[in-house]
């Protein structure tokens, strides 16, 4: 039986682990948060006491942590995967980090006998839990071919976007600049409708059947008009971090990102005002300014 590991069992990593288990892979997992670790065990995973134990037992390991520094520590730190995985093993870097950080990790793995697939993901919490993530994978054809069964267990769309570490992260940064901009435009449109007195259901019906409708827009509007601003699996910290990466890449390459920059500020305001909220909570900041809220059945004047 192929053994697979997952380091980082939050909203995304727990979904990856769930689908690996469901597809018959012996799955080892590790998370520093006890509740996440316990939930992983309850779903049938092998609970590792350390990253090193994951590395010793797994042929493939997904790294789904929040920051580049965390990914570096998991992979190249003391007792990390580079030290404990058997030669020939493959690390799937599914975290979203800076391209330069992925390149540094790739450089650090040279001579280790391990393979690295730089493959950030898209699809959010529903995609992770449902096994329908989009993977932006960068590695050689041979490495991707060997890992295909493992990747197909968690993904419905695998794109070969490059061969070098960092290539996947570059594509993800471009994608997030677009997604963040769509989100922020949706938040503004929702606040505009609220101030004008239009019911949320009307806005959702029109937007979702127009050329502007999309999974991103429709889902955000659903959350806004039902006032679901926390616990939906899309914490605002993640998009804020991702937009920071997009903006940094634009700065590095000299590319003006006017719309993404505006989105970055909207998410920054949302995270500052409502730090425990999910992406859609940024709408509340705009609503607080204009004195109106968008609800499913009606717009509500708050002052």
PDB file of C-alpha atoms in Angstrom:
ATOM      1  CA  UNK A   1       0.000   0.000   0.000  1.00  0.00           C
ATOM      2  CA  UNK A   2       1.258   3.478  -0.897  1.00  0.00           C
ATOM      3  CA  UNK A   3       1.817   5.608   2.189  1.00  0.00           C
ATOM      4  CA  UNK A   4       1.099   9.329   2.018  1.00  0.00           C
ATOM      5  CA  UNK A   5       1.641  12.084   4.559  1.00  0.00           C
ATOM      6  CA  UNK A   6      -0.023  15.430   5.183  1.00  0.00           C
ATOM      7  CA  UNK A   7       1.661  18.095   7.301  1.00  0.00           C
ATOM      8  CA  UNK A   8      -0.855  20.800   8.188  1.00  0.00           C
ATOM      9  CA  UNK A   9      -4.394  19.584   8.862  1.00  0.00           C
ATOM     10  CA  UNK A  10      -6.409  22.804   8.775  1.00  0.00           C
ATOM     11  CA  UNK A  11      -9.338  23.532   6.468  1.00  0.00           C
ATOM     12  CA  UNK A  12      -7.349  22.546   3.385  1.00  0.00           C
ATOM     13  CA  UNK A  13      -5.035  19.858   4.727  1.00  0.00           C
ATOM     14  CA  UNK A  14      -7.843  18.014   6.492  1.00  0.00           C
ATOM     15  CA  UNK A  15      -9.715  17.768   3.193  1.00  0.00           C
ATOM     16  CA  UNK A  16      -6.641  16.451   1.406  1.00  0.00           C
ATOM     17  CA  UNK A  17      -6.179  13.854   4.150  1.00  0.00           C
ATOM     18  CA  UNK A  18      -9.861  12.862   4.052  1.00  0.00           C
ATOM     19  CA  UNK A  19      -9.734  12.154   0.347  1.00  0.00           C
ATOM     20  CA  UNK A  20      -6.451  10.268   0.539  1.00  0.00           C
ATOM     21  CA  UNK A  21      -7.965   8.004   3.184  1.00  0.00           C
ATOM     22  CA  UNK A  22     -11.147   7.587   1.145  1.00  0.00           C
ATOM     23  CA  UNK A  23      -9.056   6.499  -1.840  1.00  0.00           C
ATOM     24  CA  UNK A  24      -7.338   3.757   0.124  1.00  0.00           C
ATOM     25  CA  UNK A  25      -3.982   5.362   0.891  1.00  0.00           C
ATOM     26  CA  UNK A  26      -2.378   4.785   4.278  1.00  0.00           C
ATOM     27  CA  UNK A  27      -2.273   8.395   5.427  1.00  0.00           C
ATOM     28  CA  UNK A  28       0.018   9.861   8.077  1.00  0.00           C
ATOM     29  CA  UNK A  29      -0.706  13.312   9.415  1.00  0.00           C
ATOM     30  CA  UNK A  30       0.692  15.961  11.704  1.00  0.00           C
ATOM     31  CA  UNK A  31      -0.628  19.271  12.991  1.00  0.00           C
ATOM     32  CA  UNK A  32       0.468  21.350  15.965  1.00  0.00           C
ATOM     33  CA  UNK A  33      -3.157  22.110  16.917  1.00  0.00           C
ATOM     34  CA  UNK A  34      -4.456  19.252  19.047  1.00  0.00           C
ATOM     35  CA  UNK A  35      -8.090  19.420  17.887  1.00  0.00           C
ATOM     36  CA  UNK A  36      -7.080  19.146  14.242  1.00  0.00           C
ATOM     37  CA  UNK A  37      -4.742  16.277  15.007  1.00  0.00           C
ATOM     38  CA  UNK A  38      -7.464  14.455  16.937  1.00  0.00           C
ATOM     39  CA  UNK A  39     -10.026  14.952  14.168  1.00  0.00           C
ATOM     40  CA  UNK A  40      -7.576  13.476  11.675  1.00  0.00           C
ATOM     41  CA  UNK A  41      -7.232  10.372  13.815  1.00  0.00           C
ATOM     42  CA  UNK A  42     -10.997  10.050  14.077  1.00  0.00           C
ATOM     43  CA  UNK A  43     -11.308  10.011  10.279  1.00  0.00           C
ATOM     44  CA  UNK A  44      -8.955   7.032  10.125  1.00  0.00           C
ATOM     45  CA  UNK A  45      -5.550   8.657   9.716  1.00  0.00           C
ATOM     46  CA  UNK A  46      -2.281   7.560  11.286  1.00  0.00           C
ATOM     47  CA  UNK A  47      -1.449  10.212  13.888  1.00  0.00           C
ATOM     48  CA  UNK A  48       2.255  11.108  13.790  1.00  0.00           C
ATOM     49  CA  UNK A  49       3.964  12.565  16.830  1.00  0.00           C
ATOM     50  CA  UNK A  50       6.259  14.703  14.663  1.00  0.00           C
ATOM     51  CA  UNK A  51       7.042  15.739  11.123  1.00  0.00           C
ATOM     52  CA  UNK A  52       9.930  13.295  11.277  1.00  0.00           C
ATOM     53  CA  UNK A  53       7.522  10.418  11.879  1.00  0.00           C
ATOM     54  CA  UNK A  54       5.509  11.467   8.850  1.00  0.00           C
ATOM     55  CA  UNK A  55       8.675  11.524   6.775  1.00  0.00           C
ATOM     56  CA  UNK A  56       9.829   8.095   7.934  1.00  0.00           C
ATOM     57  CA  UNK A  57       6.527   6.478   7.006  1.00  0.00           C
ATOM     58  CA  UNK A  58       5.412   8.203   3.806  1.00  0.00           C
ATOM     59  CA  UNK A  59       6.494   7.935   0.187  1.00  0.00           C
ATOM     60  CA  UNK A  60       4.629  11.120  -0.693  1.00  0.00           C
ATOM     61  CA  UNK A  61       4.014  14.062   1.643  1.00  0.00           C
ATOM     62  CA  UNK A  62       1.694  17.025   1.116  1.00  0.00           C
ATOM     63  CA  UNK A  63       2.881  20.178   2.875  1.00  0.00           C
ATOM     64  CA  UNK A  64      -0.136  22.414   3.547  1.00  0.00           C
ATOM     65  CA  UNK A  65       1.021  25.089   5.979  1.00  0.00           C
ATOM     66  CA  UNK A  66       0.330  28.819   5.965  1.00  0.00           C
ATOM     67  CA  UNK A  67       3.683  30.524   5.486  1.00  0.00           C
ATOM     68  CA  UNK A  68       6.875  30.060   3.532  1.00  0.00           C
ATOM     69  CA  UNK A  69       8.918  30.008   6.734  1.00  0.00           C
ATOM     70  CA  UNK A  70       6.741  27.153   8.011  1.00  0.00           C
ATOM     71  CA  UNK A  71       7.152  25.202   4.775  1.00  0.00           C
ATOM     72  CA  UNK A  72      10.918  25.708   4.942  1.00  0.00           C
ATOM     73  CA  UNK A  73      11.024  24.391   8.501  1.00  0.00           C
ATOM     74  CA  UNK A  74       8.852  21.365   7.718  1.00  0.00           C
ATOM     75  CA  UNK A  75      10.950  20.414   4.717  1.00  0.00           C
ATOM     76  CA  UNK A  76      14.506  21.583   5.474  1.00  0.00           C
ATOM     77  CA  UNK A  77      14.503  22.127   9.243  1.00  0.00           C
ATOM     78  CA  UNK A  78      15.909  19.817  11.898  1.00  0.00           C
ATOM     79  CA  UNK A  79      13.964  16.566  11.796  1.00  0.00           C
ATOM     80  CA  UNK A  80      12.226  17.747   8.639  1.00  0.00           C
ATOM     81  CA  UNK A  81      11.255  15.791   5.568  1.00  0.00           C
ATOM     82  CA  UNK A  82      14.630  16.252   3.865  1.00  0.00           C
ATOM     83  CA  UNK A  83      16.260  14.392   6.736  1.00  0.00           C
ATOM     84  CA  UNK A  84      13.691  11.683   7.303  1.00  0.00           C
ATOM     85  CA  UNK A  85      12.107  10.671   3.988  1.00  0.00           C
ATOM     86  CA  UNK A  86      13.715   7.804   2.110  1.00  0.00           C
ATOM     87  CA  UNK A  87      15.479   8.675  -1.156  1.00  0.00           C
ATOM     88  CA  UNK A  88      13.046   8.579  -4.048  1.00  0.00           C
ATOM     89  CA  UNK A  89      10.254  10.103  -2.010  1.00  0.00           C
ATOM     90  CA  UNK A  90       8.237  13.066  -3.235  1.00  0.00           C
ATOM     91  CA  UNK A  91       7.213  16.242  -1.416  1.00  0.00           C
ATOM     92  CA  UNK A  92       4.124  18.015  -2.740  1.00  0.00           C
ATOM     93  CA  UNK A  93       4.342  21.673  -1.764  1.00  0.00           C
ATOM     94  CA  UNK A  94       0.659  22.596  -1.869  1.00  0.00           C
ATOM     95  CA  UNK A  95       0.995  25.660   0.361  1.00  0.00           C
ATOM     96  CA  UNK A  96       0.784  29.078  -1.291  1.00  0.00           C
ATOM     97  CA  UNK A  97       4.083  30.842  -0.658  1.00  0.00           C
ATOM     98  CA  UNK A  98       6.357  33.262  -2.470  1.00  0.00           C
ATOM     99  CA  UNK A  99       7.968  31.857  -5.636  1.00  0.00           C
ATOM    100  CA  UNK A 100      11.390  32.735  -4.261  1.00  0.00           C
ATOM    101  CA  UNK A 101      10.655  30.716  -1.110  1.00  0.00           C
ATOM    102  CA  UNK A 102       9.751  27.685  -3.219  1.00  0.00           C
ATOM    103  CA  UNK A 103      12.975  28.083  -5.185  1.00  0.00           C
ATOM    104  CA  UNK A 104      14.975  28.198  -1.952  1.00  0.00           C
ATOM    105  CA  UNK A 105      13.332  24.968  -0.813  1.00  0.00           C
ATOM    106  CA  UNK A 106      14.106  23.384  -4.170  1.00  0.00           C
ATOM    107  CA  UNK A 107      17.750  24.424  -3.865  1.00  0.00           C
ATOM    108  CA  UNK A 108      17.889  22.966  -0.364  1.00  0.00           C
ATOM    109  CA  UNK A 109      16.674  19.575  -1.592  1.00  0.00           C
ATOM    110  CA  UNK A 110      19.393  19.183  -4.197  1.00  0.00           C
ATOM    111  CA  UNK A 111      21.410  16.076  -3.535  1.00  0.00           C
ATOM    112  CA  UNK A 112      18.854  14.693  -1.070  1.00  0.00           C
ATOM    113  CA  UNK A 113      17.429  12.127  -3.472  1.00  0.00           C
ATOM    114  CA  UNK A 114      13.951  13.576  -2.915  1.00  0.00           C
ATOM    115  CA  UNK A 115      11.638  15.041  -5.525  1.00  0.00           C
ATOM    116  CA  UNK A 116       9.673  18.278  -5.130  1.00  0.00           C
ATOM    117  CA  UNK A 117       6.384  19.078  -6.845  1.00  0.00           C
ATOM    118  CA  UNK A 118       5.633  22.763  -6.459  1.00  0.00           C
ATOM    119  CA  UNK A 119       1.843  22.616  -6.662  1.00  0.00           C
ATOM    120  CA  UNK A 120      -0.256  25.275  -4.958  1.00  0.00           C
ATOM    121  CA  UNK A 121      -3.975  24.625  -5.136  1.00  0.00           C
ATOM    122  CA  UNK A 122      -7.234  26.427  -5.817  1.00  0.00           C
ATOM    123  CA  UNK A 123     -10.762  25.499  -4.861  1.00  0.00           C
ATOM    124  CA  UNK A 124     -10.853  26.547  -1.236  1.00  0.00           C
ATOM    125  CA  UNK A 125     -12.485  24.608   1.546  1.00  0.00           C
ATOM    126  CA  UNK A 126     -15.206  23.019  -0.639  1.00  0.00           C
ATOM    127  CA  UNK A 127     -12.626  21.828  -3.161  1.00  0.00           C
ATOM    128  CA  UNK A 128     -10.337  20.412  -0.487  1.00  0.00           C
ATOM    129  CA  UNK A 129     -13.117  18.583   1.325  1.00  0.00           C
ATOM    130  CA  UNK A 130     -14.721  17.381  -1.907  1.00  0.00           C
ATOM    131  CA  UNK A 131     -11.511  16.204  -3.563  1.00  0.00           C
ATOM    132  CA  UNK A 132     -11.954  18.618  -6.475  1.00  0.00           C
ATOM    133  CA  UNK A 133      -8.998  20.951  -6.028  1.00  0.00           C
ATOM    134  CA  UNK A 134      -7.224  22.485  -8.995  1.00  0.00           C
ATOM    135  CA  UNK A 135      -3.481  21.770  -8.841  1.00  0.00           C
ATOM    136  CA  UNK A 136      -0.878  24.015 -10.491  1.00  0.00           C
ATOM    137  CA  UNK A 137       1.954  21.509 -10.590  1.00  0.00           C
ATOM    138  CA  UNK A 138       5.579  22.155 -11.499  1.00  0.00           C
ATOM    139  CA  UNK A 139       7.965  19.198 -11.779  1.00  0.00           C
ATOM    140  CA  UNK A 140       9.370  16.892 -14.429  1.00  0.00           C
ATOM    141  CA  UNK A 141       7.059  14.628 -16.436  1.00  0.00           C
ATOM    142  CA  UNK A 142       8.447  11.550 -14.709  1.00  0.00           C
ATOM    143  CA  UNK A 143       7.927  12.882 -11.197  1.00  0.00           C
ATOM    144  CA  UNK A 144       4.384  14.005 -11.993  1.00  0.00           C
ATOM    145  CA  UNK A 145       3.604  10.696 -13.644  1.00  0.00           C
ATOM    146  CA  UNK A 146       4.688   8.744 -10.576  1.00  0.00           C
ATOM    147  CA  UNK A 147       2.648  10.976  -8.269  1.00  0.00           C
ATOM    148  CA  UNK A 148      -0.467  11.073 -10.468  1.00  0.00           C
ATOM    149  CA  UNK A 149      -2.547   8.538  -8.474  1.00  0.00           C
ATOM    150  CA  UNK A 150      -1.916  10.462  -5.250  1.00  0.00           C
ATOM    151  CA  UNK A 151      -2.707  13.809  -6.860  1.00  0.00           C
ATOM    152  CA  UNK A 152      -5.871  12.511  -8.518  1.00  0.00           C
ATOM    153  CA  UNK A 153      -7.180  11.488  -5.105  1.00  0.00           C
ATOM    154  CA  UNK A 154      -7.474  15.164  -4.119  1.00  0.00           C
ATOM    155  CA  UNK A 155      -7.944  16.930  -7.449  1.00  0.00           C
ATOM    156  CA  UNK A 156     -10.269  17.103 -10.424  1.00  0.00           C
ATOM    157  CA  UNK A 157      -7.915  19.307 -12.470  1.00  0.00           C
ATOM    158  CA  UNK A 158      -4.153  18.845 -12.585  1.00  0.00           C
ATOM    159  CA  UNK A 159      -2.272  21.395 -14.677  1.00  0.00           C
ATOM    160  CA  UNK A 160       1.399  20.928 -15.559  1.00  0.00           C
ATOM    161  CA  UNK A 161       2.515  24.567 -15.392  1.00  0.00           C
ATOM    162  CA  UNK A 162       6.291  24.213 -15.339  1.00  0.00           C
ATOM    163  CA  UNK A 163       9.243  22.119 -14.310  1.00  0.00           C
ATOM    164  CA  UNK A 164      11.071  24.176 -11.676  1.00  0.00           C
ATOM    165  CA  UNK A 165      10.272  25.053  -8.064  1.00  0.00           C
ATOM    166  CA  UNK A 166       8.520  28.411  -8.017  1.00  0.00           C
ATOM    167  CA  UNK A 167       6.737  27.911 -11.346  1.00  0.00           C
ATOM    168  CA  UNK A 168       3.559  26.747  -9.632  1.00  0.00           C
ATOM    169  CA  UNK A 169       3.683  29.617  -7.162  1.00  0.00           C
ATOM    170  CA  UNK A 170       3.971  32.174  -9.958  1.00  0.00           C
ATOM    171  CA  UNK A 171       0.802  30.853 -11.596  1.00  0.00           C
ATOM    172  CA  UNK A 172      -0.992  30.880  -8.236  1.00  0.00           C
ATOM    173  CA  UNK A 173       0.048  34.499  -7.634  1.00  0.00           C
ATOM    174  CA  UNK A 174      -1.450  35.484 -10.989  1.00  0.00           C
ATOM    175  CA  UNK A 175      -4.640  33.603 -10.178  1.00  0.00           C
ATOM    176  CA  UNK A 176      -5.009  35.183  -6.749  1.00  0.00           C
ATOM    177  CA  UNK A 177      -4.606  38.671  -8.156  1.00  0.00           C
ATOM    178  CA  UNK A 178      -7.692  37.953 -10.260  1.00  0.00           C
ATOM    179  CA  UNK A 179      -9.703  36.164  -7.564  1.00  0.00           C
ATOM    180  CA  UNK A 180      -9.004  38.885  -5.006  1.00  0.00           C
ATOM    181  CA  UNK A 181     -10.124  41.536  -7.482  1.00  0.00           C
ATOM    182  CA  UNK A 182     -13.387  39.681  -8.228  1.00  0.00           C
ATOM    183  CA  UNK A 183     -14.046  39.336  -4.519  1.00  0.00           C
ATOM    184  CA  UNK A 184     -13.478  43.006  -3.773  1.00  0.00           C
ATOM    185  CA  UNK A 185     -15.656  44.136  -6.694  1.00  0.00           C
ATOM    186  CA  UNK A 186     -18.421  41.860  -5.407  1.00  0.00           C
ATOM    187  CA  UNK A 187     -18.144  43.350  -1.915  1.00  0.00           C
ATOM    188  CA  UNK A 188     -18.450  46.873  -3.301  1.00  0.00           C
ATOM    189  CA  UNK A 189     -21.415  45.970  -5.501  1.00  0.00           C
ATOM    190  CA  UNK A 190     -23.154  44.369  -2.517  1.00  0.00           C
ATOM    191  CA  UNK A 191     -22.717  47.525  -0.437  1.00  0.00           C
ATOM    192  CA  UNK A 192     -23.946  49.665  -3.329  1.00  0.00           C
ATOM    193  CA  UNK A 193     -27.095  47.531  -3.598  1.00  0.00           C
ATOM    194  CA  UNK A 194     -27.643  47.720   0.156  1.00  0.00           C
ATOM    195  CA  UNK A 195     -27.427  51.500   0.167  1.00  0.00           C
ATOM    196  CA  UNK A 196     -29.825  51.658  -2.783  1.00  0.00           C
ATOM    197  CA  UNK A 197     -32.340  49.446  -0.944  1.00  0.00           C
ATOM    198  CA  UNK A 198     -32.203  46.424  -3.266  1.00  0.00           C
ATOM    199  CA  UNK A 199     -32.882  43.022  -1.605  1.00  0.00           C
ATOM    200  CA  UNK A 200     -29.952  40.613  -1.618  1.00  0.00           C
ATOM    201  CA  UNK A 201     -31.895  37.860  -3.362  1.00  0.00           C
ATOM    202  CA  UNK A 202     -32.560  40.169  -6.295  1.00  0.00           C
ATOM    203  CA  UNK A 203     -28.867  40.941  -6.633  1.00  0.00           C
ATOM    204  CA  UNK A 204     -27.949  37.247  -6.408  1.00  0.00           C
ATOM    205  CA  UNK A 205     -30.557  36.235  -8.992  1.00  0.00           C
ATOM    206  CA  UNK A 206     -29.413  38.877 -11.470  1.00  0.00           C
ATOM    207  CA  UNK A 207     -25.663  38.509 -10.938  1.00  0.00           C
ATOM    208  CA  UNK A 208     -25.695  34.690 -11.036  1.00  0.00           C
ATOM    209  CA  UNK A 209     -27.533  34.569 -14.373  1.00  0.00           C
ATOM    210  CA  UNK A 210     -25.559  37.380 -16.004  1.00  0.00           C
ATOM    211  CA  UNK A 211     -22.173  37.349 -17.689  1.00  0.00           C
ATOM    212  CA  UNK A 212     -20.710  38.482 -14.348  1.00  0.00           C
ATOM    213  CA  UNK A 213     -21.847  35.330 -12.597  1.00  0.00           C
ATOM    214  CA  UNK A 214     -19.189  32.892 -11.440  1.00  0.00           C
ATOM    215  CA  UNK A 215     -18.557  30.474  -8.630  1.00  0.00           C
ATOM    216  CA  UNK A 216     -16.557  33.150  -6.823  1.00  0.00           C
ATOM    217  CA  UNK A 217     -19.170  35.886  -7.182  1.00  0.00           C
ATOM    218  CA  UNK A 218     -22.160  33.666  -6.453  1.00  0.00           C
ATOM    219  CA  UNK A 219     -20.629  32.070  -3.376  1.00  0.00           C
ATOM    220  CA  UNK A 220     -19.525  35.420  -1.960  1.00  0.00           C
ATOM    221  CA  UNK A 221     -22.993  36.911  -2.454  1.00  0.00           C
ATOM    222  CA  UNK A 222     -24.631  33.900  -0.803  1.00  0.00           C
ATOM    223  CA  UNK A 223     -22.438  34.372   2.252  1.00  0.00           C
ATOM    224  CA  UNK A 224     -23.025  38.140   2.364  1.00  0.00           C
ATOM    225  CA  UNK A 225     -26.823  38.084   2.081  1.00  0.00           C
ATOM    226  CA  UNK A 226     -27.060  35.304   4.684  1.00  0.00           C
ATOM    227  CA  UNK A 227     -24.603  37.216   6.917  1.00  0.00           C
ATOM    228  CA  UNK A 228     -22.250  34.241   7.196  1.00  0.00           C
ATOM    229  CA  UNK A 229     -18.993  35.979   7.953  1.00  0.00           C
ATOM    230  CA  UNK A 230     -17.170  33.398  10.088  1.00  0.00           C
ATOM    231  CA  UNK A 231     -16.579  29.655  10.074  1.00  0.00           C
ATOM    232  CA  UNK A 232     -17.098  29.096   6.337  1.00  0.00           C
ATOM    233  CA  UNK A 233     -13.604  27.700   5.719  1.00  0.00           C
ATOM    234  CA  UNK A 234     -12.227  30.777   3.927  1.00  0.00           C
ATOM    235  CA  UNK A 235     -10.462  32.855   6.554  1.00  0.00           C
ATOM    236  CA  UNK A 236      -9.547  36.367   5.458  1.00  0.00           C
ATOM    237  CA  UNK A 237      -5.936  35.889   6.559  1.00  0.00           C
ATOM    238  CA  UNK A 238      -5.352  33.461   3.700  1.00  0.00           C
ATOM    239  CA  UNK A 239      -6.491  35.764   0.887  1.00  0.00           C
ATOM    240  CA  UNK A 240      -4.723  38.703   2.523  1.00  0.00           C
ATOM    241  CA  UNK A 241      -1.505  36.672   2.537  1.00  0.00           C
ATOM    242  CA  UNK A 242      -2.006  35.525  -1.047  1.00  0.00           C
ATOM    243  CA  UNK A 243      -2.573  39.068  -2.302  1.00  0.00           C
ATOM    244  CA  UNK A 244       0.592  40.123  -0.508  1.00  0.00           C
ATOM    245  CA  UNK A 245       2.433  37.514  -2.572  1.00  0.00           C
ATOM    246  CA  UNK A 246       0.788  38.703  -5.803  1.00  0.00           C
ATOM    247  CA  UNK A 247       1.733  42.301  -5.082  1.00  0.00           C
ATOM    248  CA  UNK A 248       5.313  41.338  -4.257  1.00  0.00           C
ATOM    249  CA  UNK A 249       5.627  39.461  -7.558  1.00  0.00           C
ATOM    250  CA  UNK A 250       4.288  42.491  -9.418  1.00  0.00           C
ATOM    251  CA  UNK A 251       6.860  44.665  -7.671  1.00  0.00           C
ATOM    252  CA  UNK A 252       9.637  42.204  -8.503  1.00  0.00           C
ATOM    253  CA  UNK A 253       8.710  42.091 -12.194  1.00  0.00           C
ATOM    254  CA  UNK A 254       7.735  45.744 -12.562  1.00  0.00           C
ATOM    255  CA  UNK A 255       4.115  44.963 -13.399  1.00  0.00           C
ATOM    256  CA  UNK A 256       1.478  47.486 -12.221  1.00  0.00           C
ATOM    257  CA  UNK A 257      -1.389  45.727 -10.461  1.00  0.00           C
ATOM    258  CA  UNK A 258      -3.845  48.570  -9.936  1.00  0.00           C
ATOM    259  CA  UNK A 259      -6.962  46.462  -9.359  1.00  0.00           C
ATOM    260  CA  UNK A 260      -5.202  43.891  -7.202  1.00  0.00           C
ATOM    261  CA  UNK A 261      -3.735  46.729  -5.138  1.00  0.00           C
ATOM    262  CA  UNK A 262      -7.226  48.089  -4.445  1.00  0.00           C
ATOM    263  CA  UNK A 263      -8.376  44.574  -3.527  1.00  0.00           C
ATOM    264  CA  UNK A 264      -5.404  44.254  -1.197  1.00  0.00           C
ATOM    265  CA  UNK A 265      -6.482  47.381   0.676  1.00  0.00           C
ATOM    266  CA  UNK A 266     -10.082  46.147   0.983  1.00  0.00           C
ATOM    267  CA  UNK A 267      -8.884  42.857   2.446  1.00  0.00           C
ATOM    268  CA  UNK A 268      -6.441  44.709   4.679  1.00  0.00           C
ATOM    269  CA  UNK A 269      -9.283  46.819   6.058  1.00  0.00           C
ATOM    270  CA  UNK A 270     -11.438  43.743   6.552  1.00  0.00           C
ATOM    271  CA  UNK A 271      -8.747  41.853   8.401  1.00  0.00           C
ATOM    272  CA  UNK A 272      -7.965  44.836  10.634  1.00  0.00           C
ATOM    273  CA  UNK A 273     -11.594  45.531  11.520  1.00  0.00           C
ATOM    274  CA  UNK A 274     -12.783  41.893  11.753  1.00  0.00           C
ATOM    275  CA  UNK A 275      -9.698  39.705  12.310  1.00  0.00           C
ATOM    276  CA  UNK A 276     -11.677  36.529  13.008  1.00  0.00           C
ATOM    277  CA  UNK A 277     -13.785  36.798   9.856  1.00  0.00           C
ATOM    278  CA  UNK A 278     -13.731  35.070   6.497  1.00  0.00           C
ATOM    279  CA  UNK A 279     -13.201  36.728   3.107  1.00  0.00           C
ATOM    280  CA  UNK A 280     -16.704  38.167   2.839  1.00  0.00           C
ATOM    281  CA  UNK A 281     -16.355  40.055   6.120  1.00  0.00           C
ATOM    282  CA  UNK A 282     -14.596  42.811   4.192  1.00  0.00           C
ATOM    283  CA  UNK A 283     -18.072  43.738   2.941  1.00  0.00           C
ATOM    284  CA  UNK A 284     -18.996  44.749   6.473  1.00  0.00           C
ATOM    285  CA  UNK A 285     -16.310  47.436   6.480  1.00  0.00           C
ATOM    286  CA  UNK A 286     -17.876  49.069   3.418  1.00  0.00           C
ATOM    287  CA  UNK A 287     -21.366  48.592   4.856  1.00  0.00           C
ATOM    288  CA  UNK A 288     -20.281  50.308   8.061  1.00  0.00           C
ATOM    289  CA  UNK A 289     -19.109  53.286   6.022  1.00  0.00           C
ATOM    290  CA  UNK A 290     -22.335  53.629   4.029  1.00  0.00           C
ATOM    291  CA  UNK A 291     -24.719  52.704   6.860  1.00  0.00           C
ATOM    292  CA  UNK A 292     -26.562  49.858   5.133  1.00  0.00           C
ATOM    293  CA  UNK A 293     -26.415  46.039   5.071  1.00  0.00           C
ATOM    294  CA  UNK A 294     -27.390  43.606   2.335  1.00  0.00           C
ATOM    295  CA  UNK A 295     -29.674  40.820   3.591  1.00  0.00           C
ATOM    296  CA  UNK A 296     -31.348  38.111   1.524  1.00  0.00           C
ATOM    297  CA  UNK A 297     -34.877  39.520   1.827  1.00  0.00           C
ATOM    298  CA  UNK A 298     -34.139  43.209   2.113  1.00  0.00           C
ATOM    299  CA  UNK A 299     -31.517  45.875   2.455  1.00  0.00           C
ATOM    300  CA  UNK A 300     -31.210  47.150   6.013  1.00  0.00           C
ATOM    301  CA  UNK A 301     -30.360  50.746   6.925  1.00  0.00           C
ATOM    302  CA  UNK A 302     -28.106  50.787   9.978  1.00  0.00           C
ATOM    303  CA  UNK A 303     -27.987  54.524  10.502  1.00  0.00           C
TER     304      UNK A 303
END
